[in-house]
Amino acid sequence: MSDDQEYRGVDDAPAPMEVPSDPEESLDAVREAALRAGLEEYELTEDDLAALAGEAPAETEAALPTLAVIGRPNVGKSTLVNRIIGKRLAVVEDTPGVTRDRVSYPAEWAGTDFMLMDTGGWEAKVQGLDLSVAQQAEVAIDMADAILFVVDATVGATASDEKVVKLLRRSGKPVILAANKVDGPQGELEAAALWNLGLGEPYPVSALHGRGTGDLLDAAVAALPTEMPEVEIDPEAPRRIALVGRPNVGKSSLLNQLAGERRVVVDETAGTTRDPVDERVEIGGRAWTLVDTAGIRRRVHMTKGADFYASLRTGAAIDRAEVALVLLDASQPLTDQDTRVISQVVDAGRALVLVFNKWDLVGEDERFLLERSIEQDLVQLPWALRINLSARTGWHTNRLVPAIDLALGSWDQRVSTGRLNSFLGELVAEHPHPVRSGKQPKILFGTQASTRPPRFVIFASGFIDPTYRRFIERRLRERFGFEGSPIQISVRVREKRKRR
Ligand code: GDP
Ligand code: GDP
């Protein structure tokens, strides 16, 4: 795409589908009714019926408070986490291509839902085990709403525990102190010695046997904030943007260029020294919420594991946003780290705008070649919106808002069930699924189960080839747009009901 063409999509994009009141609409409706009736001959699960009724479960994880479990290696963090979330860890993600490091897991105690952040596996993921406990704690504390600090009561408080205590104090966040490995009454005394840490009452527990964990969890749940900022409910609320990308691509420069002086802190936790996390900014004359601007300004300087932590933090920011602007340095070739950030956005199902920054460094004569190589790098993401700009000079920054609007419009778009099934009917008539061992799977019915991002459920009588699935996605995009938004298509193979 040349620089001048990059915007053409904005005006040409199909408007969000509205059901038109024309004969075609009634045809769609008739066809939908017939297909729906046909589907009744098949074995459907509760989940299927919910999808058909348009009741896809809302994505709520982002709106839950986070409890981080931190502590030195071997104090029993992982054992405790497993006790809290139990076997539910084994939940298999349905979405193909989920490659993100999972940071937090949904958990529940005494009727309270929350996210449990497990730092137990972090050491293993960061090369070289000598990463300081304090560095690790700092990242977790930063991202959590309350902290469960685990100390090995049989060892007592060590120097590195003391360091973490300092960080905890400075954070001002609620802390629950778990004195672990108290497997019997004889350990209670050692646990009581941890009053000395100055973090309040130590809860004696045995993560291994479950002793005392109920009281501990009661206290932890009570420490979580009850009111979390709503992510999606208020349609009037400014839309949430994450500005992400590897270090030095120009995130803070762009933030400054965009926000200028007109910045309002949105989320400032009263009475703490915590950095403001989100800021309201005015871009293009409208209000937006930029998530995790603290993460952009504050640089965590680490020799080891910096990438891993940057990726955790980026993941958290993406999860809380509706649209992610991924910044890339146009003056350098795309790196693996760039590609990883892009995948994080796609896997999280957020709207995406790719921003090629530092375009002022690209000479006139280099532009053509550069465009070509970018094109090749991004061949897997033909739907991604791209903007070339310069955060330093402000060149083309006025193109951001139209691109964000387009991406969010796609992310919000809903295709009516009637339209969708007419489309599927035409597609199958034109290009039937290839016959496999004498059988041809039939597409029975399709529905858009949800928006944000658009998720489609297609019911079929047999396995649909991956190539055919990709073909469906390509055609869906050709017909309905969805530029700037990932879409998810899941196929449910259902069998005919047995006659009784
Ligand atoms: P992490 O490195 O903090 O995640 O610690 P782990 O959960 O991997 O536990 C380290 C070791 O301590 C393992 O051998 C556990 O079985 C053991 N452990 C964990 N909790 C308890 C406990 O409550 N009592 C006893 N006796 N051992 C425990
Ligand atoms: P961050 O780490 O992603 O927040 O990146 P910064 O905003 O700190 O930028 C890193 C470096 O790139 C700084 O030296 C900036 O001055 C420089 N930089 C940022 N944007 C541009 C740009 O559009 N053009 C040029 N030439 N340099 C830029």
Coordinates of C-alpha atoms and ligand atoms in Angstrom, one line a residue:
M1 CA 0.0 0.0 0.0
S2 CA 1.4 3.4 -0.8
D3 CA 1.3 6.2 1.6
D4 CA -1.5 7.9 -0.2
Q5 CA -3.6 4.9 -0.4
E6 CA -3.4 3.9 3.2
Y7 CA -6.5 5.8 4.1
R8 CA -8.8 4.9 1.3
G9 CA -10.4 2.3 3.5
V10 CA -11.9 4.8 5.8
D11 CA -14.5 6.2 3.4
D12 CA -15.0 3.0 1.4
A13 CA -15.6 0.8 4.4
P14 CA -19.1 -0.6 4.6
A15 CA -21.1 1.1 7.3
P16 CA -22.1 -1.1 10.3
M17 CA -24.8 -3.4 9.2
E18 CA -28.3 -2.1 9.8
V19 CA -31.2 -4.3 8.7
P20 CA -32.7 -2.6 5.7
S21 CA -36.4 -2.6 5.2
D22 CA -36.4 -4.0 1.7
P23 CA -37.4 -7.2 0.0
E24 CA -34.0 -8.7 0.4
E25 CA -34.3 -8.4 4.2
S26 CA -37.5 -10.4 4.2
L27 CA -35.8 -13.0 2.0
D28 CA -33.0 -13.2 4.5
A29 CA -35.5 -13.7 7.3
V30 CA -37.3 -16.5 5.5
R31 CA -34.1 -18.3 4.8
E32 CA -32.9 -17.8 8.4
A33 CA -36.2 -19.3 9.7
A34 CA -35.9 -22.3 7.4
L35 CA -32.3 -23.0 8.4
R36 CA -33.0 -22.5 12.1
A37 CA -35.9 -25.0 11.8
G38 CA -33.5 -27.5 10.1
L39 CA -31.1 -27.1 12.9
E40 CA -33.6 -28.4 15.3
E41 CA -33.0 -31.9 13.9
Y42 CA -29.5 -31.8 15.3
E43 CA -28.2 -32.5 18.8
L44 CA -27.5 -29.1 20.4
T45 CA -25.9 -28.3 23.7
E46 CA -26.9 -25.6 26.1
D47 CA -24.0 -23.6 24.9
D48 CA -25.3 -23.9 21.3
L49 CA -28.7 -22.7 22.3
A50 CA -27.2 -19.7 24.1
A51 CA -25.1 -18.8 21.0
L52 CA -28.2 -19.1 18.9
A53 CA -30.1 -16.8 21.2
G54 CA -27.2 -14.3 21.0
E55 CA -26.3 -14.8 24.6
A56 CA -22.6 -15.3 24.3
P57 CA -20.9 -14.9 27.7
A58 CA -19.5 -11.4 28.0
E59 CA -15.8 -11.0 28.5
T60 CA -15.6 -9.9 32.1
E61 CA -12.1 -10.9 33.2
A62 CA -10.7 -7.5 32.6
A63 CA -13.2 -6.0 35.0
L64 CA -12.3 -8.2 37.9
P65 CA -9.9 -7.2 40.7
T66 CA -6.5 -8.9 40.7
L67 CA -4.9 -10.6 43.7
A68 CA -1.2 -11.2 43.1
V69 CA 0.6 -14.0 45.0
I70 CA 4.2 -13.0 45.5
G71 CA 7.2 -14.2 47.6
R72 CA 10.6 -15.8 47.4
P73 CA 11.1 -19.0 45.4
N74 CA 10.1 -22.2 47.2
V75 CA 7.9 -20.5 49.8
G76 CA 4.9 -22.3 48.4
K77 CA 3.3 -19.8 46.0
S78 CA 2.4 -22.3 43.3
T79 CA 1.1 -24.7 45.8
L80 CA -1.1 -22.0 47.2
V81 CA -2.3 -20.9 43.8
N82 CA -3.2 -24.4 42.8
R83 CA -5.1 -24.8 46.0
I84 CA -7.1 -21.7 45.3
I85 CA -8.0 -22.3 41.7
G86 CA -7.9 -26.1 41.8
K87 CA -8.3 -28.0 38.7
R88 CA -9.8 -25.2 36.8
L89 CA -6.4 -24.3 35.6
A90 CA -6.8 -27.1 33.1
V91 CA -9.3 -25.0 31.1
V92 CA -8.3 -25.3 27.5
E93 CA -8.6 -22.2 25.5
D94 CA -10.9 -22.6 22.5
T95 CA -9.2 -19.9 20.5
P96 CA -6.5 -21.1 18.2
G97 CA -3.2 -19.4 18.3
V98 CA -3.4 -18.3 21.9
T99 CA 0.3 -18.0 22.6
R100 CA 0.3 -15.4 25.3
D101 CA 1.8 -16.1 28.7
R102 CA -1.1 -16.4 30.9
V103 CA -0.6 -14.0 33.8
S104 CA -3.8 -14.4 35.8
Y105 CA -6.5 -16.9 36.3
P106 CA -10.1 -16.5 37.2
A107 CA -10.8 -17.6 40.8
E108 CA -13.6 -17.4 43.2
W109 CA -13.9 -17.4 47.0
A110 CA -17.0 -17.1 49.1
G111 CA -19.0 -15.6 46.2
T112 CA -16.3 -13.1 45.1
D113 CA -14.9 -13.4 41.7
F114 CA -11.3 -12.2 41.1
M115 CA -8.2 -12.8 39.0
L116 CA -5.3 -14.6 40.7
M117 CA -1.9 -13.6 39.5
D118 CA 0.5 -16.4 39.8
T119 CA 4.1 -15.3 39.9
G120 CA 5.3 -18.8 40.8
G121 CA 6.3 -19.7 37.3
W122 CA 8.0 -16.4 36.5
E123 CA 11.5 -17.4 37.5
A124 CA 11.4 -20.3 35.1
K125 CA 10.3 -18.2 32.2
V126 CA 13.0 -15.6 32.7
Q127 CA 16.4 -16.9 31.7
G128 CA 18.8 -17.2 34.5
L129 CA 17.2 -17.9 37.9
D130 CA 19.1 -15.1 39.7
L131 CA 16.5 -12.5 39.0
S132 CA 15.9 -10.6 42.1
V133 CA 12.8 -11.3 44.1
A134 CA 12.3 -7.6 44.5
Q135 CA 12.2 -6.9 40.8
Q136 CA 9.7 -9.5 40.3
A137 CA 7.6 -8.3 43.2
E138 CA 7.7 -4.8 41.8
V139 CA 6.0 -5.8 38.6
A140 CA 3.4 -7.9 40.3
I141 CA 2.6 -5.2 42.9
D142 CA 2.2 -2.7 40.1
M143 CA -0.3 -4.7 38.2
A144 CA -2.4 -6.0 41.2
D145 CA -5.1 -4.5 43.3
A146 CA -4.1 -6.5 46.5
I147 CA -1.2 -8.7 47.3
L148 CA -0.9 -12.0 49.0
F149 CA 2.6 -12.1 50.3
V150 CA 3.8 -15.6 51.1
V151 CA 6.6 -16.2 53.6
D152 CA 8.0 -19.6 54.6
A153 CA 7.3 -19.6 58.4
T154 CA 9.7 -22.5 58.9
V155 CA 12.5 -20.3 57.6
G156 CA 11.4 -16.9 58.9
A157 CA 11.8 -13.5 57.3
T158 CA 14.9 -13.3 55.1
A159 CA 16.7 -10.2 53.8
S160 CA 15.0 -10.5 50.5
D161 CA 11.6 -10.7 52.3
E162 CA 12.5 -7.5 54.0
K163 CA 13.2 -5.8 50.7
V164 CA 9.8 -6.9 49.4
V165 CA 8.2 -5.5 52.5
K166 CA 9.7 -2.1 51.7
L167 CA 8.2 -2.2 48.2
L168 CA 4.8 -3.2 49.6
R169 CA 4.8 -0.4 52.0
R170 CA 5.6 2.1 49.3
S171 CA 2.9 0.8 47.1
G172 CA 0.2 1.6 49.6
K173 CA -1.8 -1.4 48.4
P174 CA -3.5 -3.8 50.7
V175 CA -1.3 -6.7 51.7
I176 CA -2.3 -10.0 53.3
L177 CA 0.6 -11.9 54.9
A178 CA 0.6 -15.7 54.6
A179 CA 2.9 -17.6 56.9
N180 CA 3.2 -20.8 54.9
K181 CA 4.2 -24.3 55.8
V182 CA 2.5 -24.2 59.1
D183 CA 1.4 -27.8 58.8
G184 CA 0.3 -28.3 62.4
P185 CA -0.2 -26.4 65.7
Q186 CA 3.5 -26.5 66.5
G187 CA 4.2 -24.1 63.7
E188 CA 1.9 -21.3 65.0
L189 CA 4.7 -19.8 67.1
E190 CA 7.0 -19.4 64.2
A191 CA 4.1 -17.8 62.2
A192 CA 3.5 -15.3 65.0
A193 CA 7.1 -14.2 64.8
L194 CA 6.2 -12.7 61.4
W195 CA 4.3 -9.9 63.1
N196 CA 7.8 -8.3 63.1
L197 CA 7.5 -7.6 59.4
G198 CA 5.0 -4.8 60.2
L199 CA 2.5 -6.0 57.7
G200 CA -0.2 -6.8 60.3
E201 CA -1.5 -10.2 61.2
P202 CA 0.3 -13.2 59.7
Y203 CA -2.1 -15.9 58.6
P204 CA -0.7 -19.3 59.4
V205 CA -1.5 -21.7 56.6
S206 CA -0.4 -24.9 55.0
A207 CA -0.8 -24.5 51.3
L208 CA 0.1 -28.2 51.0
H209 CA -2.7 -29.5 53.3
G210 CA -5.1 -26.6 53.2
R211 CA -4.9 -25.8 56.8
G212 CA -5.9 -22.2 57.5
T213 CA -6.4 -21.2 53.9
G214 CA -10.1 -20.4 54.4
D215 CA -9.3 -17.6 56.8
L216 CA -6.5 -16.4 54.6
L217 CA -8.8 -16.2 51.6
D218 CA -11.5 -14.5 53.6
A219 CA -9.0 -11.8 54.5
A220 CA -7.7 -11.5 51.0
V221 CA -11.1 -11.2 49.4
A222 CA -12.0 -8.6 51.9
A223 CA -9.0 -6.6 50.9
L224 CA -9.9 -6.4 47.2
P225 CA -11.7 -3.3 46.0
T226 CA -15.4 -4.0 45.5
E227 CA -15.9 -1.4 42.8
M228 CA -13.9 -1.9 39.7
P229 CA -14.0 0.7 36.9
E230 CA -16.4 -0.7 34.4
V231 CA -14.8 -1.4 31.1
E232 CA -17.7 -1.7 28.7
I233 CA -21.0 -0.9 30.3
D234 CA -21.2 2.9 29.8
P235 CA -21.7 3.6 26.1
E236 CA -20.9 7.3 26.7
A237 CA -17.6 6.6 28.3
P238 CA -14.5 7.6 26.3
R239 CA -13.1 4.7 24.4
R240 CA -10.1 3.0 25.8
I241 CA -6.8 3.0 23.9
A242 CA -3.6 1.2 24.7
L243 CA -0.4 2.5 23.3
V244 CA 2.0 -0.4 23.1
G245 CA 5.2 -1.4 21.4
R246 CA 8.8 -2.4 22.3
P247 CA 11.0 0.1 24.1
N248 CA 12.2 3.1 22.1
V249 CA 9.7 3.0 19.3
G250 CA 8.4 6.3 20.5
K251 CA 5.4 5.6 22.8
S252 CA 6.1 8.4 25.2
S253 CA 6.9 10.8 22.4
L254 CA 3.6 10.0 20.8
L255 CA 1.8 10.3 24.1
N256 CA 3.2 13.8 24.6
Q257 CA 2.5 14.8 21.0
L258 CA -1.1 13.7 21.3
A259 CA -2.0 14.7 24.7
G260 CA -0.2 18.0 24.9
E261 CA -1.3 19.8 28.0
R262 CA -4.8 18.5 28.0
R263 CA -4.4 15.6 30.2
V264 CA -6.6 14.5 33.1
V265 CA -5.8 11.7 35.4
V266 CA -8.6 9.2 35.4
D267 CA -7.6 6.5 37.8
E268 CA -5.7 7.9 40.8
T269 CA -6.1 5.6 43.7
A270 CA -6.7 7.9 46.7
G271 CA -4.1 7.9 49.4
T272 CA -1.5 5.9 47.7
T273 CA 1.7 6.8 45.9
R274 CA 0.7 4.7 43.0
D275 CA 1.3 6.3 39.6
P276 CA -1.8 7.4 37.8
V277 CA -2.7 4.4 35.6
D278 CA -5.1 5.8 33.0
E279 CA -5.4 9.2 31.7
R280 CA -8.1 11.0 29.8
V281 CA -6.8 12.8 26.8
E282 CA -8.3 14.9 24.1
I283 CA -7.3 13.7 20.6
G284 CA -9.0 15.2 17.5
G285 CA -11.3 17.2 19.7
R286 CA -12.7 14.1 21.5
A287 CA -12.1 12.5 24.8
W288 CA -10.3 9.1 25.0
T289 CA -8.9 7.1 27.8
L290 CA -5.3 6.0 27.4
V291 CA -4.7 3.0 29.6
D292 CA -1.6 2.4 31.6
T293 CA 0.2 5.6 30.7
A294 CA 2.2 5.0 33.9
G295 CA 3.7 2.0 32.2
I296 CA 4.7 4.1 29.2
R297 CA 6.5 6.7 31.3
R298 CA 8.0 4.6 33.9
R299 CA 10.8 2.5 32.6
V300 CA 11.7 -0.6 34.4
H301 CA 15.4 -1.0 34.1
M302 CA 16.3 -4.5 34.4
T303 CA 19.2 -6.5 33.0
K304 CA 17.5 -9.8 33.1
G305 CA 13.9 -10.6 32.2
A306 CA 13.0 -7.1 31.1
D307 CA 11.4 -8.4 27.9
F308 CA 9.3 -10.9 29.8
Y309 CA 8.0 -8.2 32.2
A310 CA 7.5 -5.7 29.4
S311 CA 5.4 -8.3 27.7
L312 CA 3.3 -9.0 30.9
R313 CA 2.7 -5.3 31.3
T314 CA 1.8 -4.9 27.7
G315 CA -0.6 -7.8 28.0
A316 CA -2.3 -6.3 30.9
A317 CA -2.6 -2.9 29.1
I318 CA -4.1 -4.6 26.0
D319 CA -6.6 -6.5 28.1
R320 CA -7.9 -3.3 29.6
A321 CA -8.2 -1.5 26.2
E322 CA -10.7 -1.7 23.4
V323 CA -8.2 -0.8 20.7
A324 CA -4.4 -1.1 20.7
L325 CA -2.1 1.2 18.8
V326 CA 1.0 -0.9 18.2
L327 CA 3.9 1.4 17.6
L328 CA 6.7 0.3 15.3
D329 CA 9.9 2.0 14.3
A330 CA 9.7 2.5 10.5
S331 CA 13.4 3.3 10.4
Q332 CA 14.3 -0.2 11.4
P333 CA 13.3 -3.7 10.3
L334 CA 10.5 -5.4 12.2
T335 CA 11.8 -7.4 15.1
D336 CA 10.4 -10.5 16.8
Q337 CA 9.5 -8.4 19.7
D338 CA 7.3 -6.2 17.4
T339 CA 5.6 -9.3 16.0
R340 CA 5.0 -10.6 19.5
V341 CA 3.2 -7.4 20.6
I342 CA 1.0 -7.5 17.5
S343 CA 0.1 -11.2 18.2
Q344 CA -0.7 -10.2 21.8
V345 CA -3.3 -7.8 20.5
V346 CA -4.8 -10.2 17.9
D347 CA -4.9 -13.0 20.5
A348 CA -6.6 -10.8 23.0
G349 CA -9.2 -9.9 20.4
R350 CA -8.7 -6.2 20.5
A351 CA -9.1 -3.7 17.6
L352 CA -5.7 -2.9 16.1
V353 CA -4.0 0.0 14.4
L354 CA -0.4 -0.4 13.4
V355 CA 1.5 2.9 13.7
F356 CA 4.8 3.2 11.8
N357 CA 6.6 5.9 13.7
K358 CA 9.8 7.9 12.9
W359 CA 8.8 8.2 9.3
D360 CA 10.8 11.5 9.3
L361 CA 13.9 9.3 9.3
V362 CA 12.9 7.5 6.1
G363 CA 14.3 9.1 3.0
E364 CA 12.2 9.8 0.0
D365 CA 14.0 7.2 -2.1
E366 CA 13.6 4.5 0.6
R367 CA 9.9 4.7 1.0
F368 CA 8.9 2.5 -1.8
L369 CA 11.1 -0.4 -0.7
L370 CA 10.1 0.0 2.9
E371 CA 6.4 -0.2 2.0
R372 CA 7.1 -3.4 0.1
S373 CA 9.0 -5.0 2.9
I374 CA 6.3 -4.0 5.5
E375 CA 3.7 -5.5 3.2
Q376 CA 5.6 -8.8 3.2
D377 CA 6.1 -8.8 6.9
L378 CA 2.4 -8.3 7.5
V379 CA 1.0 -10.6 4.9
Q380 CA -0.8 -12.6 7.6
L381 CA -2.7 -9.5 8.7
P382 CA -4.2 -8.1 5.5
W383 CA -7.0 -6.5 7.6
A384 CA -4.7 -4.5 9.9
L385 CA -4.9 -0.7 9.5
R386 CA -1.6 1.1 9.0
I387 CA -0.5 4.6 9.5
N388 CA 2.8 6.2 8.8
L389 CA 3.6 9.2 11.1
S390 CA 6.2 11.0 13.0
A391 CA 5.7 11.5 16.7
R392 CA 8.6 14.0 16.7
T393 CA 7.2 16.4 14.1
G394 CA 3.5 15.6 14.4
W395 CA 3.3 14.7 10.7
H396 CA 0.2 12.6 10.0
T397 CA -0.8 12.3 13.6
N398 CA -4.2 13.6 12.5
R399 CA -4.8 10.3 10.8
L400 CA -4.9 8.4 14.0
V401 CA -8.5 9.2 15.0
P402 CA -10.1 8.2 11.7
A403 CA -8.2 4.9 11.9
I404 CA -9.1 4.2 15.5
D405 CA -12.8 5.0 14.6
L406 CA -12.7 2.6 11.7
A407 CA -11.1 -0.2 13.8
L408 CA -13.6 0.3 16.7
G409 CA -16.5 0.4 14.2
S410 CA -15.4 -3.0 12.9
W411 CA -14.9 -4.3 16.4
D412 CA -18.4 -3.3 17.3
Q413 CA -20.0 -4.4 14.1
R414 CA -22.8 -6.9 14.1
V415 CA -24.1 -8.8 11.0
S416 CA -27.7 -9.8 11.3
T417 CA -28.3 -13.6 11.4
G418 CA -30.4 -13.3 8.2
R419 CA -27.7 -11.5 6.3
L420 CA -25.1 -13.9 7.5
N421 CA -26.9 -17.0 6.4
S422 CA -27.7 -15.6 3.0
F423 CA -24.0 -14.8 2.7
L424 CA -23.1 -18.4 3.8
G425 CA -25.6 -19.8 1.4
E426 CA -24.2 -17.9 -1.6
L427 CA -20.7 -18.8 -0.5
V428 CA -21.4 -22.5 -0.3
A429 CA -23.3 -22.5 -3.6
E430 CA -20.3 -20.8 -5.3
H431 CA -17.6 -22.8 -3.6
P432 CA -18.8 -26.0 -2.0
H433 CA -16.6 -27.6 0.7
P434 CA -14.5 -30.3 -0.9
V435 CA -15.6 -33.9 -0.5
R436 CA -13.5 -35.8 2.0
S437 CA -13.6 -39.6 2.0
G438 CA -16.9 -39.6 0.2
K439 CA -18.5 -37.1 2.6
Q440 CA -19.2 -33.5 2.2
P441 CA -19.7 -31.5 5.4
K442 CA -22.7 -29.2 5.2
I443 CA -22.8 -25.8 6.7
L444 CA -26.1 -25.8 8.6
F445 CA -26.4 -22.3 10.1
G446 CA -24.3 -19.4 11.2
T447 CA -24.7 -16.7 13.8
Q448 CA -22.7 -13.9 15.1
A449 CA -22.5 -14.8 18.8
S450 CA -21.0 -11.5 20.0
T451 CA -19.2 -8.3 19.1
R452 CA -16.0 -6.8 20.5
P453 CA -14.5 -8.6 18.8
P454 CA -16.9 -10.1 16.3
R455 CA -17.3 -13.9 17.0
F456 CA -19.1 -16.2 14.7
V457 CA -20.4 -19.6 15.4
I458 CA -21.0 -21.9 12.4
F459 CA -22.8 -25.1 12.8
A460 CA -21.8 -27.8 10.4
S461 CA -22.6 -31.5 9.9
G462 CA -18.9 -32.5 9.7
F463 CA -15.3 -31.3 10.1
I464 CA -14.6 -28.1 8.1
D465 CA -11.1 -28.0 6.6
P466 CA -8.8 -25.2 7.9
T467 CA -8.4 -23.9 4.4
Y468 CA -12.1 -23.7 4.0
R469 CA -12.4 -21.9 7.3
R470 CA -9.8 -19.3 6.1
F471 CA -11.8 -19.0 2.9
I472 CA -14.9 -18.2 4.9
E473 CA -13.0 -15.6 6.9
R474 CA -11.6 -14.0 3.8
R475 CA -15.1 -13.8 2.2
L476 CA -16.7 -12.5 5.4
R477 CA -14.2 -9.7 5.4
E478 CA -14.7 -9.0 1.7
R479 CA -18.4 -8.7 2.2
F480 CA -18.7 -7.0 5.6
G481 CA -15.4 -5.2 6.1
F482 CA -14.2 -5.7 9.7
E483 CA -11.0 -3.7 8.8
G484 CA -8.9 -3.2 11.9
S485 CA -10.5 -5.9 14.0
P486 CA -9.7 -9.5 14.5
I487 CA -12.7 -11.8 14.0
Q488 CA -13.1 -15.2 15.4
I489 CA -14.9 -18.1 13.8
S490 CA -15.6 -21.3 15.6
V491 CA -17.2 -24.3 13.9
R492 CA -19.3 -26.6 15.9
V493 CA -19.8 -30.0 14.4
R494 CA -23.2 -31.4 15.3
E495 CA -24.9 -34.7 14.7
K496 CA -28.4 -35.5 13.7
R497 CA -30.7 -36.4 16.6
K498 CA -31.4 -40.1 16.8
R499 CA -35.0 -40.9 16.2
R500 CA -36.7 -42.4 19.3
Ligands
GDP1 P1 7.1 -21.5 44.9 O1 8.4 -21.5 44.3 O2 6.9 -20.3 45.9 O3 6.0 -21.5 43.9 O4 6.9 -22.8 45.8 P2 6.2 -24.2 45.5 O5 4.7 -24.0 45.5 O6 6.8 -24.8 44.3 O7 6.6 -25.0 46.8 C1 8.0 -25.3 47.1 C2 8.1 -26.5 47.9 O8 7.5 -26.3 49.2 C3 7.4 -27.7 47.3 O9 8.2 -28.8 47.6 C4 6.1 -27.8 48.1 O10 5.6 -29.1 48.1 C5 6.5 -27.3 49.4 N1 5.4 -26.7 50.1 C6 4.5 -25.8 49.7 N2 3.6 -25.5 50.6 C7 3.8 -26.2 51.7 C8 3.2 -26.4 53.0 O11 2.2 -25.8 53.3 N3 3.8 -27.3 53.8 C9 4.9 -28.0 53.5 N4 5.4 -28.8 54.4 N5 5.5 -27.9 52.3 C10 5.0 -27.0 51.4
GDP2 P1 9.3 4.7 24.1 O1 10.4 3.9 24.8 O2 8.6 3.8 23.1 O3 8.4 5.5 25.0 O4 10.1 5.7 23.1 P2 10.4 7.3 23.3 O5 9.2 8.1 23.0 O6 11.1 7.5 24.5 O7 11.4 7.5 22.0 C1 12.6 6.8 21.9 C2 13.5 7.6 21.1 O8 13.0 7.8 19.7 C3 13.7 9.0 21.6 O9 15.1 9.4 21.4 C4 12.8 9.9 20.7 O10 13.2 11.2 20.6 C5 12.9 9.2 19.4 N1 11.7 9.4 18.6 C6 10.4 9.1 19.0 N2 9.6 9.4 18.0 C7 10.3 9.8 16.9 C8 10.1 10.3 15.6 O11 8.9 10.4 15.1 N3 11.1 10.6 14.8 C9 12.4 10.5 15.2 N4 13.4 10.9 14.4 N5 12.7 10.1 16.5 C10 11.7 9.8 17.3

